[in-house]
Amino acid sequence: MPFWQDLTHRDFPEALEKTRVAVLLTGALEAHGDHLPLGTDNILPNYLAQAIAEKTNALVLPGINYGDSWIFNQFEGTITISPDILVAFYSNVMKGVFKHGLRYLLVVNGHGGNAGHLETAAKDATEKGDRVVVIVNWWRDLAESARATVLETPEGHAAEDETSEVMHVAPQLVDMEHKTKARVRMKYRIISGQYRKDLIPKATFGDPSKATQEKGKLIMEQASDELIDLVNQLEKHELPILPSEEP
Ligand SMILES: [Zn+2]
């Protein structure tokens, strides 16, 4: 169970001999419908990190449990971090990891608002030296076939997919009696601090009615397996590049 924060500084060199990969979780503290916890985007990646720590030697860092939640900032309980602070923070953590000689940093990102900021930070942190950041936007990049098989309605925010996943990982935190359903569509990208609650009513984008624990289990298990495969691939210095398609 190689959790970075559990090691002493004396243990650290030995842990480093066993791996070239560190894992960082990035999430958010933000409203997720009326039925899911504020920490949903941390709770789900955390489950995946446990699976990585159980099955590989990769060093799992403490997560960054706050993110860019600007769009949800009018909802109770949401805390958002400014993009410039987030980029600087990510980049500092990434450089701190590489300073120790690890070659690959696998970021398991749980929140869409962080994705662009992670890329900006990763460009800065990998500018020099033999360093690679792999960003996995897990809800989009992992468990594609499980999602296609089990989900009956489109994915979203506090929708069928995310609700099922929390039902599997932390069922005691799901309140289906208060489930919310909304899906505001926009032809154009509308940005307005004033109209946030109109653009994403009830902090929901989608319909959780068909969510089940079983669906969540299948998605989370497939996602865990894919991440473990990815760590093993990086340990062999293989970048996760897909074969190019025929022109
Ligand atoms: Zn979420």
Tab-separated table of C-alpha atoms and ligand atoms in Angstrom:
chain	number	residue	atom	x	y	z
A	1	MET	CA	0.000	0.000	0.000
A	2	PRO	CA	2.424	2.732	-1.117
A	3	PHE	CA	0.740	5.936	0.027
A	4	TRP	CA	3.272	8.741	-0.170
A	5	GLN	CA	2.137	10.349	3.083
A	6	ASP	CA	2.463	7.129	5.105
A	7	LEU	CA	6.199	6.749	4.441
A	8	THR	CA	9.001	8.237	6.524
A	9	HIS	CA	11.755	10.090	4.705
A	10	ARG	CA	13.997	7.129	5.493
A	11	ASP	CA	11.559	4.711	3.820
A	12	PHE	CA	11.257	6.868	0.763
A	13	PRO	CA	14.351	5.768	-1.240
A	14	GLU	CA	13.305	2.125	-0.934
A	15	ALA	CA	9.790	2.917	-2.177
A	16	LEU	CA	11.361	4.827	-5.091
A	17	GLU	CA	13.382	1.808	-6.133
A	18	LYS	CA	10.152	-0.080	-6.792
A	19	THR	CA	8.436	2.390	-9.089
A	20	ARG	CA	8.772	5.169	-11.644
A	21	VAL	CA	5.168	6.301	-11.278
A	22	ALA	CA	3.412	8.675	-8.895
A	23	VAL	CA	-0.354	9.111	-8.808
A	24	LEU	CA	-2.100	12.391	-8.000
A	25	LEU	CA	-5.834	12.786	-7.466
A	26	THR	CA	-7.528	16.066	-8.285
A	27	GLY	CA	-11.132	16.760	-7.446
A	28	ALA	CA	-13.504	19.434	-6.215
A	29	LEU	CA	-15.766	20.453	-3.375
A	30	GLU	CA	-18.972	21.388	-5.121
A	31	ALA	CA	-22.728	20.837	-5.295
A	32	HIS	CA	-23.862	17.644	-7.058
A	33	GLY	CA	-27.646	17.755	-7.335
A	34	ASP	CA	-29.721	17.512	-4.164
A	35	HIS	CA	-28.834	13.855	-3.781
A	36	LEU	CA	-25.023	13.488	-3.957
A	37	PRO	CA	-22.334	14.709	-1.541
A	38	LEU	CA	-20.226	17.825	-2.115
A	39	GLY	CA	-17.122	15.630	-2.217
A	40	THR	CA	-18.344	13.377	-5.049
A	41	ASP	CA	-15.451	14.362	-7.334
A	42	ASN	CA	-12.984	13.384	-4.583
A	43	ILE	CA	-14.733	10.260	-3.333
A	44	LEU	CA	-14.750	8.522	-6.733
A	45	PRO	CA	-11.054	9.088	-7.653
A	46	ASN	CA	-10.120	8.153	-4.112
A	47	TYR	CA	-11.721	4.741	-4.619
A	48	LEU	CA	-9.678	4.316	-7.813
A	49	ALA	CA	-6.497	5.327	-5.985
A	50	GLN	CA	-7.113	2.661	-3.346
A	51	ALA	CA	-7.271	0.071	-6.109
A	52	ILE	CA	-3.996	1.348	-7.616
A	53	ALA	CA	-2.296	1.282	-4.208
A	54	GLU	CA	-3.457	-2.281	-3.572
A	55	LYS	CA	-2.273	-3.685	-6.894
A	56	THR	CA	0.839	-1.698	-7.880
A	57	ASN	CA	3.948	-0.095	-6.373
A	58	ALA	CA	3.079	3.382	-7.708
A	59	LEU	CA	3.345	6.080	-5.069
A	60	VAL	CA	-0.083	7.559	-4.400
A	61	LEU	CA	0.040	11.200	-3.305
A	62	PRO	CA	-2.520	12.904	-1.099
A	63	GLY	CA	-5.248	14.347	-3.293
A	64	ILE	CA	-5.945	17.993	-4.100
A	65	ASN	CA	-9.557	18.068	-3.018
A	66	TYR	CA	-10.427	21.581	-4.180
A	67	GLY	CA	-10.773	22.655	-7.785
A	68	ASP	CA	-12.228	25.183	-10.175
A	69	SER	CA	-15.934	25.052	-9.303
A	70	TRP	CA	-16.811	28.547	-10.501
A	71	ILE	CA	-20.019	27.451	-12.192
A	72	PHE	CA	-21.359	25.955	-8.941
A	73	ASN	CA	-20.192	28.721	-6.617
A	74	GLN	CA	-23.728	30.017	-5.928
A	75	PHE	CA	-24.700	26.672	-4.384
A	76	GLU	CA	-24.276	26.071	-0.660
A	77	GLY	CA	-21.165	24.240	0.383
A	78	THR	CA	-19.174	24.875	-2.786
A	79	ILE	CA	-15.635	26.253	-2.513
A	80	THR	CA	-13.827	27.247	-5.687
A	81	ILE	CA	-10.146	27.979	-6.236
A	82	SER	CA	-8.971	30.640	-8.714
A	83	PRO	CA	-7.420	29.232	-11.900
A	84	ASP	CA	-4.065	30.999	-11.427
A	85	ILE	CA	-3.692	29.568	-7.913
A	86	LEU	CA	-4.749	26.128	-9.071
A	87	VAL	CA	-2.294	26.078	-11.988
A	88	ALA	CA	0.558	27.247	-9.741
A	89	PHE	CA	-0.364	24.696	-7.081
A	90	TYR	CA	-0.598	21.792	-9.556
A	91	SER	CA	2.662	22.806	-11.167
A	92	ASN	CA	4.448	23.021	-7.793
A	93	VAL	CA	3.234	19.549	-6.816
A	94	MET	CA	4.223	18.120	-10.210
A	95	LYS	CA	7.721	19.608	-9.994
A	96	GLY	CA	8.021	18.332	-6.414
A	97	VAL	CA	7.249	14.813	-7.651
A	98	PHE	CA	9.755	14.977	-10.506
A	99	LYS	CA	12.444	16.372	-8.197
A	100	HIS	CA	12.503	12.954	-6.535
A	101	GLY	CA	13.420	11.203	-9.764
A	102	LEU	CA	10.022	9.758	-10.584
A	103	ARG	CA	9.508	9.853	-14.311
A	104	TYR	CA	5.753	9.566	-14.710
A	105	LEU	CA	2.991	11.382	-12.935
A	106	LEU	CA	-0.446	9.910	-13.481
A	107	VAL	CA	-3.145	12.439	-12.623
A	108	VAL	CA	-6.535	10.900	-11.921
A	109	ASN	CA	-8.769	13.913	-12.334
A	110	GLY	CA	-12.309	13.781	-10.964
A	111	HIS	CA	-13.603	17.144	-12.114
A	112	GLY	CA	-14.085	18.731	-15.540
A	113	GLY	CA	-13.287	22.284	-14.399
A	114	ASN	CA	-9.718	21.212	-13.543
A	115	ALA	CA	-8.802	19.657	-16.883
A	116	GLY	CA	-7.487	22.751	-18.699
A	117	HIS	CA	-5.601	23.969	-15.627
A	118	LEU	CA	-3.915	20.584	-15.226
A	119	GLU	CA	-2.737	20.745	-18.833
A	120	THR	CA	-1.323	24.236	-18.343
A	121	ALA	CA	0.529	23.110	-15.208
A	122	ALA	CA	1.792	19.931	-16.892
A	123	LYS	CA	3.259	21.903	-19.811
A	124	ASP	CA	5.214	23.991	-17.323
A	125	ALA	CA	6.302	21.034	-15.174
A	126	THR	CA	7.487	18.876	-18.095
A	127	GLU	CA	9.164	21.608	-20.140
A	128	LYS	CA	12.607	20.296	-19.198
A	129	GLY	CA	13.957	16.869	-18.303
A	130	ASP	CA	12.611	13.411	-18.961
A	131	ARG	CA	9.193	13.871	-17.409
A	132	VAL	CA	5.728	12.796	-18.398
A	133	VAL	CA	2.347	13.803	-16.974
A	134	VAL	CA	-0.561	11.595	-18.025
A	135	ILE	CA	-3.926	13.202	-17.255
A	136	VAL	CA	-6.843	10.798	-16.965
A	137	ASN	CA	-10.208	12.557	-16.897
A	138	TRP	CA	-11.545	9.373	-15.437
A	139	TRP	CA	-15.304	9.813	-16.012
A	140	ARG	CA	-14.625	10.309	-19.708
A	141	ASP	CA	-11.504	8.262	-20.420
A	142	LEU	CA	-12.149	5.076	-18.434
A	143	ALA	CA	-14.687	2.238	-18.449
A	144	GLU	CA	-15.988	3.112	-21.887
A	145	SER	CA	-17.437	-0.317	-22.595
A	146	ALA	CA	-19.034	-0.702	-19.134
A	147	ARG	CA	-20.690	2.686	-19.592
A	148	ALA	CA	-21.940	1.797	-23.052
A	149	THR	CA	-23.369	-1.463	-21.695
A	150	VAL	CA	-25.097	-0.326	-18.510
A	151	LEU	CA	-26.103	3.320	-18.893
A	152	GLU	CA	-29.578	4.034	-20.209
A	153	THR	CA	-29.412	7.847	-20.201
A	154	PRO	CA	-26.672	10.313	-21.204
A	155	GLU	CA	-23.809	10.996	-18.797
A	156	GLY	CA	-23.626	14.307	-16.973
A	157	HIS	CA	-23.306	15.923	-13.560
A	158	ALA	CA	-25.108	14.080	-10.752
A	159	ALA	CA	-26.671	12.064	-13.582
A	160	GLU	CA	-27.217	8.309	-13.947
A	161	ASP	CA	-23.495	7.568	-14.263
A	162	GLU	CA	-22.153	9.560	-11.319
A	163	THR	CA	-25.080	8.654	-9.070
A	164	SER	CA	-24.563	4.932	-9.766
A	165	GLU	CA	-20.865	5.281	-8.997
A	166	VAL	CA	-21.421	6.953	-5.627
A	167	MET	CA	-24.113	4.341	-4.858
A	168	HIS	CA	-21.401	1.708	-5.212
A	169	VAL	CA	-18.560	3.537	-3.428
A	170	ALA	CA	-20.418	5.380	-0.630
A	171	PRO	CA	-24.100	4.302	-0.640
A	172	GLN	CA	-24.735	5.920	2.732
A	173	LEU	CA	-24.095	9.342	1.143
A	174	VAL	CA	-26.736	9.067	-1.612
A	175	ASP	CA	-30.202	10.488	-0.954
A	176	MET	CA	-32.379	9.241	-3.816
A	177	GLU	CA	-35.536	10.644	-2.225
A	178	HIS	CA	-34.239	14.058	-3.223
A	179	LYS	CA	-32.822	13.165	-6.620
A	180	THR	CA	-32.796	16.066	-9.070
A	181	LYS	CA	-33.117	16.095	-12.836
A	182	ALA	CA	-32.165	18.922	-15.208
A	183	ARG	CA	-30.383	19.333	-18.503
A	184	VAL	CA	-30.071	22.874	-19.788
A	185	ARG	CA	-28.696	22.835	-23.301
A	186	MET	CA	-26.882	25.738	-24.894
A	187	LYS	CA	-26.214	26.300	-28.536
A	188	TYR	CA	-23.664	28.956	-27.604
A	189	ARG	CA	-21.339	29.099	-24.641
A	190	ILE	CA	-23.007	31.429	-22.125
A	191	ILE	CA	-20.846	32.687	-19.262
A	192	SER	CA	-22.448	34.716	-16.484
A	193	GLY	CA	-21.762	34.821	-12.774
A	194	GLN	CA	-25.311	36.109	-12.324
A	195	TYR	CA	-27.138	33.255	-14.095
A	196	ARG	CA	-25.203	30.258	-12.815
A	197	LYS	CA	-28.257	28.661	-11.203
A	198	ASP	CA	-30.222	29.035	-14.461
A	199	LEU	CA	-27.463	27.501	-16.528
A	200	ILE	CA	-27.058	24.468	-14.221
A	201	PRO	CA	-30.281	24.219	-12.175
A	202	LYS	CA	-30.073	22.174	-8.963
A	203	ALA	CA	-26.381	21.646	-9.752
A	204	THR	CA	-27.525	18.855	-12.056
A	205	PHE	CA	-26.954	18.016	-15.700
A	206	GLY	CA	-28.755	14.772	-16.490
A	207	ASP	CA	-31.218	12.351	-14.986
A	208	PRO	CA	-30.243	10.006	-12.128
A	209	SER	CA	-33.571	8.076	-12.066
A	210	LYS	CA	-32.122	4.925	-13.589
A	211	ALA	CA	-29.009	4.860	-11.378
A	212	THR	CA	-28.219	1.586	-9.574
A	213	GLN	CA	-25.439	0.305	-7.370
A	214	GLU	CA	-24.778	-2.554	-9.786
A	215	LYS	CA	-24.161	-0.169	-12.691
A	216	GLY	CA	-21.757	1.809	-10.520
A	217	LYS	CA	-19.908	-1.342	-9.506
A	218	LEU	CA	-19.316	-2.393	-13.109
A	219	ILE	CA	-18.058	1.056	-14.108
A	220	MET	CA	-15.776	1.465	-11.081
A	221	GLU	CA	-14.303	-2.028	-11.416
A	222	GLN	CA	-13.515	-1.568	-15.082
A	223	ALA	CA	-12.060	1.893	-14.396
A	224	SER	CA	-9.827	0.465	-11.636
A	225	ASP	CA	-8.556	-2.327	-13.907
A	226	GLU	CA	-7.743	0.115	-16.686
A	227	LEU	CA	-5.793	2.374	-14.335
A	228	ILE	CA	-3.795	-0.557	-12.977
A	229	ASP	CA	-2.966	-1.559	-16.571
A	230	LEU	CA	-1.914	2.015	-17.281
A	231	VAL	CA	0.445	2.094	-14.283
A	232	ASN	CA	1.981	-1.213	-15.391
A	233	GLN	CA	2.432	0.156	-18.889
A	234	LEU	CA	4.195	3.285	-17.602
A	235	GLU	CA	6.455	1.139	-15.407
A	236	LYS	CA	7.657	-0.454	-18.662
A	237	HIS	CA	8.254	3.005	-20.197
A	238	GLU	CA	5.397	2.585	-22.626
A	239	LEU	CA	3.389	5.692	-23.321
A	240	PRO	CA	-0.344	4.999	-23.642
A	241	ILE	CA	-0.563	5.931	-27.308
A	242	LEU	CA	-3.187	4.151	-29.399
A	243	PRO	CA	-2.239	2.689	-32.776
A	244	SER	CA	-2.831	5.270	-35.488
A	245	GLU	CA	-5.886	4.828	-37.677
A	246	GLU	CA	-5.631	4.074	-41.382
A	247	PRO	CA	-5.545	7.335	-43.321
B	1	ZN	ZN	-18.906	15.355	-10.330
